[in-house]
């Protein structure tokens, strides 16, 4: 007799997948009858993480994931629309955001940093899904169409600025581009505002830098890659910072001004300090988004690497290695599961796995992360043992032949 089928919704975030998996906010579980308790084994597995478990019917679980993304899209739409209005009426969106975050109906974790529309693949996919479902079931989807239109309008912000400042004045300008990924701390370029902008400047010579994304991701007749941010500026008529990589904030503004030919900087994510840029005689265009309010999705591994003096590229690579080490630990743990079940029984094996996870979650994210100096080897070791503990799922695939039952 087959057991119940569960649909566990994942809400991972690019650049923070390991952190989100190890420390979930909640579990959304689709099931045939949410009024019935979860199977004991599954309930014990999810309960080990100490977060709320929300059983619901399958359809509700899928729409719950879409609803989360819709609330994010709504916040992005609010930020982009009112940030643009702030520019026109003399207000400063960065002054408004704290008032919103202190309103309990909105909250401190709200995504209120304006940007260049909806990027990445997941949000746009969910918008398209709901538009299709609404059309087939005869429900209203006007707000979704409005969000989509707003996103298209905001995506062109940087392109409009560079056209007015450079492209309409110089026949074949050289444009330096910092950043190709759709956001920092990922190699993904799906729906990237940077690629959107570059592809619509066919007359320009484009020099790009991104610590992770290769130049062959760009479709442009005259594009070259630079080895570092400053070398991209040689002979440039303008600089456009189209991905807010943390590394770019560390580049000194006087060095930027000296390296460039022109004096135009388009900075939609306010990576640079506008108060320092203006006195340097630069024509500076930025969205009113203070750095403190920007998305901080740097993984723990990347943050440790940056503190240890590694470059943004090295930090991104080390973050990838951290994920690999965690995965290797999980694979080895799964391979040892049969032996552990034979030796200690299923309950004993689960206990060992959960104790490992508990100890090394605390060690990695509660102790090592806050230590000073180069703690990368210690952090990687913690991730390996955390991965071993993560193999607890393999216990549930063992047959009932073991006498120690859950």
Coordinates of C-alpha atoms in Angstrom, one line a residue:
X1 CA 0.0 0.0 0.0
X2 CA 1.7 3.2 -1.1
X3 CA 2.0 6.0 1.5
X4 CA 0.8 9.6 1.2
X5 CA 2.3 11.8 -1.5
X6 CA 3.7 15.2 -0.2
X7 CA 4.7 18.2 -2.3
X8 CA 7.2 20.3 -0.5
X9 CA 7.5 23.8 -1.8
X10 CA 11.0 25.2 -2.1
X11 CA 11.6 28.9 -1.7
X12 CA 15.3 29.1 -2.2
X13 CA 17.1 32.3 -3.3
X14 CA 20.0 32.6 -5.7
X15 CA 23.2 33.2 -3.8
X16 CA 21.6 32.0 -0.4
X17 CA 20.5 28.4 -1.2
X18 CA 22.6 26.7 1.4
X19 CA 21.6 29.2 4.1
X20 CA 17.9 28.9 3.2
X21 CA 18.0 25.1 3.2
X22 CA 19.8 24.9 6.5
X23 CA 17.8 27.6 8.3
X24 CA 14.3 27.6 6.7
X25 CA 11.7 30.2 7.6
X26 CA 8.8 27.7 7.2
X27 CA 7.8 24.5 5.4
X28 CA 4.9 24.6 2.9
X29 CA 3.7 21.1 2.4
X30 CA 1.1 20.1 -0.2
X31 CA -0.9 17.0 0.6
X32 CA -4.2 15.3 -0.3
X33 CA -5.9 16.0 3.1
X34 CA -4.3 18.8 5.1
X35 CA -6.7 17.9 8.0
X36 CA -4.7 14.7 8.5
X37 CA -1.4 14.7 10.4
X38 CA 1.7 14.2 8.4
X39 CA 3.3 10.8 8.4
X40 CA 5.4 10.5 11.6
X41 CA 8.7 10.0 9.7
X42 CA 8.2 13.1 7.6
X43 CA 6.9 15.2 10.5
X44 CA 10.0 14.3 12.5
X45 CA 12.3 15.2 9.7
X46 CA 10.7 18.7 9.1
X47 CA 10.2 19.2 12.9
X48 CA 14.0 18.9 13.4
X49 CA 14.5 22.4 11.9
X50 CA 12.3 24.1 14.5
X51 CA 10.2 26.2 12.0
X52 CA 6.5 26.3 11.3
X53 CA 5.1 23.5 9.1
X54 CA 2.1 24.5 7.0
X55 CA 0.2 21.6 5.5
X56 CA -2.3 22.5 2.7
X57 CA -3.9 21.0 -0.4
X58 CA -1.6 20.6 -3.4
X59 CA -3.2 23.5 -5.3
X60 CA -2.8 25.8 -2.3
X61 CA 0.8 24.9 -1.9
X62 CA 1.6 25.8 -5.5
X63 CA -0.3 29.0 -5.3
X64 CA 1.4 29.8 -1.9
X65 CA 4.7 29.8 -3.7
X66 CA 3.3 32.1 -6.5
X67 CA 1.7 34.3 -3.8
X68 CA 5.1 34.9 -2.1
X69 CA 6.6 36.0 -5.4
X70 CA 3.6 38.2 -6.1
X71 CA 4.0 40.0 -2.8
X72 CA 7.7 40.5 -3.8
X73 CA 6.6 41.8 -7.2
X74 CA 4.1 44.2 -5.6
X75 CA 6.9 45.6 -3.3
X76 CA 9.2 46.1 -6.3
X77 CA 6.4 47.9 -8.2
X78 CA 5.7 50.2 -5.3
X79 CA 9.4 51.0 -4.9
X80 CA 10.0 51.6 -8.6
X81 CA 6.8 53.7 -9.1
X82 CA 7.3 56.0 -6.1
X83 CA 11.0 56.3 -6.5
X84 CA 10.5 57.6 -10.0
X85 CA 7.8 60.0 -8.7
X86 CA 10.2 61.1 -6.0
X87 CA 12.8 62.0 -8.6
X88 CA 10.2 64.3 -10.4
X89 CA 8.8 66.1 -7.3
X90 CA 12.0 66.6 -5.4
X91 CA 11.4 63.9 -2.7
X92 CA 14.0 61.3 -1.7
X93 CA 12.9 57.7 -1.7
X94 CA 15.7 56.7 0.7
X95 CA 14.1 59.0 3.3
X96 CA 10.7 57.4 2.8
X97 CA 11.7 53.8 3.1
X98 CA 12.4 53.8 6.9
X99 CA 8.8 55.1 7.5
X100 CA 7.5 52.1 5.6
X101 CA 9.7 49.5 7.3
X102 CA 8.5 50.8 10.7
X103 CA 4.8 50.3 9.8
X104 CA 3.8 46.9 11.2
X105 CA 1.5 46.3 8.2
X106 CA 4.6 46.4 5.9
X107 CA 7.6 45.4 8.0
X108 CA 11.3 45.7 8.2
X109 CA 12.1 42.9 5.8
X110 CA 10.0 44.4 2.9
X111 CA 11.8 44.6 -0.4
X112 CA 11.6 48.4 -1.1
X113 CA 14.8 49.0 -3.0
X114 CA 14.0 50.4 -6.5
X115 CA 15.8 48.8 -9.4
X116 CA 15.4 48.0 -13.1
X117 CA 12.2 46.0 -13.1
X118 CA 11.7 42.4 -12.6
X119 CA 14.8 40.3 -13.3
X120 CA 15.7 36.7 -13.1
X121 CA 13.3 33.9 -14.2
X122 CA 11.1 32.9 -11.3
X123 CA 9.0 36.1 -10.8
X124 CA 8.3 36.5 -14.5
X125 CA 7.4 32.9 -14.8
X126 CA 4.9 33.1 -12.0
X127 CA 3.3 36.2 -13.6
X128 CA 2.9 34.4 -16.9
X129 CA 1.4 31.4 -15.1
X130 CA -1.3 33.5 -13.4
X131 CA -2.1 35.4 -16.6
X132 CA -2.6 32.1 -18.4
X133 CA -4.7 30.6 -15.5
X134 CA -6.8 33.8 -15.2
X135 CA -7.5 33.7 -18.9
X136 CA -8.6 30.1 -18.9
X137 CA -10.8 30.5 -15.8
X138 CA -12.2 33.9 -16.6
X139 CA -10.8 35.8 -13.6
X140 CA -9.4 39.3 -13.5
X141 CA -5.6 39.7 -13.9
X142 CA -5.4 43.5 -14.5
X143 CA -3.0 44.0 -11.6
X144 CA -0.6 41.4 -13.0
X145 CA -0.7 43.1 -16.4
X146 CA 0.0 46.4 -14.6
X147 CA 3.0 44.9 -12.8
X148 CA 4.4 43.5 -16.1
X149 CA 4.0 46.9 -17.8
X150 CA 5.6 48.7 -14.9
X151 CA 8.6 46.3 -15.0
X152 CA 9.1 47.0 -18.8
X153 CA 8.9 50.7 -18.1
X154 CA 11.6 50.6 -15.3
X155 CA 13.9 48.3 -17.2
X156 CA 14.6 51.0 -19.8
X157 CA 15.7 53.6 -17.1
X158 CA 19.4 53.1 -17.6
X159 CA 19.1 53.0 -21.4
X160 CA 17.2 56.2 -21.5
X161 CA 19.8 58.0 -19.3
X162 CA 22.7 56.8 -21.4
X163 CA 21.0 57.8 -24.6
X164 CA 20.3 61.3 -23.4
X165 CA 23.8 61.8 -21.9
X166 CA 26.1 60.0 -24.4
X167 CA 24.5 58.0 -27.3
X168 CA 22.7 61.0 -28.8
X169 CA 25.8 63.1 -28.7
X170 CA 28.6 60.8 -29.8
X171 CA 28.5 58.6 -32.8
X172 CA 30.6 55.6 -31.6
X173 CA 31.1 56.1 -27.9
X174 CA 32.9 53.7 -25.6
X175 CA 30.7 52.5 -22.7
X176 CA 32.1 50.7 -19.7
X177 CA 29.7 48.2 -18.1
X178 CA 30.2 46.9 -14.6
X179 CA 28.1 43.8 -14.0
X180 CA 26.3 41.3 -16.3
X181 CA 24.4 39.1 -13.9
X182 CA 20.8 39.9 -13.2
X183 CA 21.7 40.5 -9.6
X184 CA 24.8 40.2 -7.4
X185 CA 26.2 36.9 -6.1
X186 CA 24.9 34.8 -9.0
X187 CA 26.1 33.8 -12.4
X188 CA 22.6 33.8 -13.9
X189 CA 21.9 36.4 -16.6
X190 CA 18.2 35.4 -17.2
X191 CA 16.2 38.6 -17.8
X192 CA 19.4 40.6 -16.9
X193 CA 18.8 44.4 -17.1
X194 CA 22.5 44.7 -18.1
X195 CA 22.2 42.5 -21.2
X196 CA 18.9 44.2 -22.1
X197 CA 20.7 47.6 -22.0
X198 CA 23.9 46.4 -23.9
X199 CA 21.9 44.8 -26.7
X200 CA 20.2 48.1 -27.4
X201 CA 23.4 50.1 -27.9
X202 CA 24.6 48.6 -31.2
X203 CA 26.7 51.7 -32.2
X204 CA 28.7 51.7 -29.0
X205 CA 32.0 50.0 -28.2
X206 CA 31.2 48.1 -25.0
X207 CA 33.8 47.1 -22.4
X208 CA 32.4 44.8 -19.7
X209 CA 33.5 43.5 -16.4
X210 CA 31.7 40.9 -14.2
X211 CA 33.5 38.8 -11.5
X212 CA 31.6 35.7 -12.5
X213 CA 29.8 36.0 -15.9
X214 CA 31.9 35.5 -19.0
X215 CA 31.8 38.0 -21.9
X216 CA 30.3 35.4 -24.3
X217 CA 27.0 35.9 -22.5
X218 CA 26.7 39.2 -24.2
X219 CA 25.2 39.5 -27.7
X220 CA 26.8 42.6 -29.2
X221 CA 28.9 43.3 -32.3
X222 CA 31.6 45.2 -30.5
X223 CA 32.1 43.9 -26.9
X224 CA 35.4 43.1 -25.1
X225 CA 36.0 42.0 -21.5
X226 CA 38.2 43.8 -19.0
X227 CA 40.3 42.0 -16.4
X228 CA 39.2 44.3 -13.5
X229 CA 36.7 47.2 -13.0
X230 CA 39.3 50.0 -13.4
X231 CA 40.8 48.6 -16.6
X232 CA 37.3 48.7 -18.1
X233 CA 37.3 52.4 -17.8
X234 CA 40.2 53.2 -20.0
X235 CA 39.0 55.5 -22.8
X236 CA 35.4 55.2 -21.6
X237 CA 32.9 58.0 -22.3
X238 CA 30.6 56.7 -19.6
X239 CA 30.4 54.1 -16.9
X240 CA 27.2 52.1 -16.2
X241 CA 27.0 50.0 -13.1
X242 CA 24.3 47.5 -13.9
X243 CA 24.8 44.8 -11.3
X244 CA 25.4 45.9 -7.7
X245 CA 28.4 43.6 -6.9
X246 CA 29.8 44.5 -3.5
X247 CA 33.3 44.7 -5.0
X248 CA 32.3 47.7 -7.0
X249 CA 31.5 49.7 -3.9
X250 CA 35.2 49.4 -2.9
X251 CA 36.6 51.2 -6.0
X252 CA 37.7 54.7 -5.0
X253 CA 35.7 57.4 -6.8
X254 CA 38.9 59.5 -7.6
X255 CA 40.3 56.4 -9.3
X256 CA 37.1 56.1 -11.4
X257 CA 37.3 59.7 -12.5
X258 CA 41.0 59.5 -13.4
X259 CA 40.5 56.3 -15.5
X260 CA 37.6 57.6 -17.6
X261 CA 37.7 59.9 -20.6
X262 CA 34.1 61.1 -20.1
X263 CA 32.3 62.2 -17.0
X264 CA 29.1 60.3 -17.1
X265 CA 28.2 57.6 -14.5
X266 CA 24.8 55.8 -14.7
X267 CA 24.3 54.0 -11.4
X268 CA 20.7 52.7 -11.0
X269 CA 21.4 50.8 -7.8
X270 CA 23.3 53.6 -6.1
X271 CA 26.4 51.5 -5.7
X272 CA 28.6 54.6 -5.4
X273 CA 28.2 57.3 -2.8
X274 CA 26.4 60.1 -4.7
X275 CA 27.6 62.7 -2.2
X276 CA 31.2 61.9 -3.2
X277 CA 30.6 61.6 -6.9
X278 CA 28.9 65.0 -7.4
X279 CA 31.9 67.1 -6.2
X280 CA 34.2 65.2 -8.7
X281 CA 32.5 67.0 -11.6
X282 CA 30.7 63.8 -12.8
X283 CA 27.3 63.8 -14.4
X284 CA 25.8 61.2 -12.1
X285 CA 22.4 59.5 -12.4
X286 CA 21.2 57.1 -9.7
X287 CA 18.0 55.7 -8.4
X288 CA 17.5 57.0 -4.8
X289 CA 18.3 53.7 -3.2
X290 CA 20.7 54.0 -0.2
X291 CA 23.3 51.2 0.1
X292 CA 21.9 50.2 3.5
X293 CA 18.6 49.3 1.9
X294 CA 19.9 47.3 -1.0
X295 CA 19.5 43.6 -1.3
X296 CA 22.2 41.9 0.9
X297 CA 22.2 38.4 -0.6
X298 CA 25.9 37.7 -0.1
X299 CA 26.2 34.2 1.2
X300 CA 28.0 33.5 4.5
X301 CA 30.9 31.9 2.6
X302 CA 31.3 34.9 0.3
X303 CA 31.2 37.3 3.3
X304 CA 33.9 35.4 5.1
X305 CA 36.1 35.3 2.0
X306 CA 35.6 39.1 1.5
X307 CA 36.6 39.8 5.1
X308 CA 39.7 37.7 4.6
X309 CA 40.8 39.9 1.8
X310 CA 39.7 37.9 -1.2
X311 CA 38.5 39.6 -4.4
X312 CA 34.8 39.4 -5.4
X313 CA 35.6 36.7 -8.0
X314 CA 37.5 34.6 -5.4
X315 CA 34.7 35.1 -2.9
X316 CA 32.1 33.9 -5.5
X317 CA 34.3 30.9 -6.3
X318 CA 34.8 30.0 -2.6
X319 CA 31.0 30.3 -2.1
X320 CA 30.6 27.7 -4.9
X321 CA 33.2 25.5 -3.3
X322 CA 31.2 25.7 -0.1
X323 CA 28.1 24.5 -1.8
X324 CA 30.1 21.6 -3.3
X325 CA 31.6 20.6 0.0
X326 CA 28.2 20.6 1.6
X327 CA 26.9 18.4 -1.2
X328 CA 29.8 16.0 -0.9
X329 CA 29.1 15.6 2.8
X330 CA 25.5 14.8 2.1
X331 CA 26.4 12.2 -0.6
X332 CA 28.9 10.5 1.8
X333 CA 26.3 10.5 4.6
X334 CA 23.8 8.9 2.3
X335 CA 26.3 6.2 1.4
X336 CA 27.0 5.5 5.0
X337 CA 23.2 5.3 5.9
X338 CA 22.8 1.6 5.3
X339 CA 25.7 0.8 7.6
X340 CA 24.4 3.2 10.3
X341 CA 20.9 1.8 10.2
X342 CA 22.3 -1.7 10.6
X343 CA 24.6 -0.6 13.4
X344 CA 22.4 1.8 15.4
X345 CA 18.9 1.2 14.0
X346 CA 16.8 3.9 12.1
X347 CA 16.1 5.9 15.2
X348 CA 19.8 5.9 16.3
X349 CA 20.9 6.8 12.8
X350 CA 18.4 9.7 12.6
X351 CA 19.6 10.9 16.0
X352 CA 23.2 11.0 14.9
X353 CA 22.3 12.9 11.7
X354 CA 20.2 15.4 13.6
X355 CA 22.9 16.0 16.3
X356 CA 25.5 16.6 13.5
X357 CA 23.2 19.1 11.9
X358 CA 22.4 20.9 15.1
X359 CA 26.1 21.1 16.2
X360 CA 27.5 22.3 12.9
X361 CA 24.7 24.8 12.1
X362 CA 25.5 26.4 15.5
X363 CA 29.3 26.1 14.8
X364 CA 29.2 27.4 11.2
X365 CA 26.6 30.2 11.4
X366 CA 26.7 31.1 15.1
X367 CA 30.4 30.8 15.9
X368 CA 32.8 30.5 13.0
X369 CA 31.0 33.2 10.9
X370 CA 31.7 35.8 13.6
X371 CA 35.3 34.9 14.2
X372 CA 38.1 37.2 13.0
X373 CA 40.8 36.3 10.6
X374 CA 40.9 33.8 7.8
X375 CA 38.4 31.2 9.0
X376 CA 37.6 29.7 5.6
X377 CA 39.1 26.2 6.2
X378 CA 37.2 26.0 9.5
X379 CA 34.0 27.2 7.9
X380 CA 34.4 24.6 5.1
X381 CA 35.0 21.8 7.6
X382 CA 31.7 22.8 9.4
X383 CA 29.8 22.7 6.1
X384 CA 31.1 19.2 5.3
X385 CA 29.8 17.9 8.6
X386 CA 26.6 19.8 8.2
X387 CA 26.3 18.1 4.8
X388 CA 26.8 14.7 6.5
X389 CA 23.9 15.5 8.9
X390 CA 21.8 16.6 5.9
X391 CA 21.8 13.0 4.7
X392 CA 19.1 12.2 7.3
X393 CA 16.6 12.0 4.4
X394 CA 18.3 8.8 3.3
X395 CA 17.1 7.0 6.5
X396 CA 13.5 7.3 5.4
X397 CA 14.3 5.4 2.2
X398 CA 15.4 2.4 4.2
X399 CA 13.0 -0.6 4.3
X400 CA 11.1 -1.6 7.4
X401 CA 13.4 -4.6 8.0
X402 CA 15.3 -2.6 10.7
X403 CA 13.7 -3.2 14.1
X404 CA 14.1 0.3 15.5
X405 CA 11.0 2.0 14.1
X406 CA 9.9 5.6 14.1

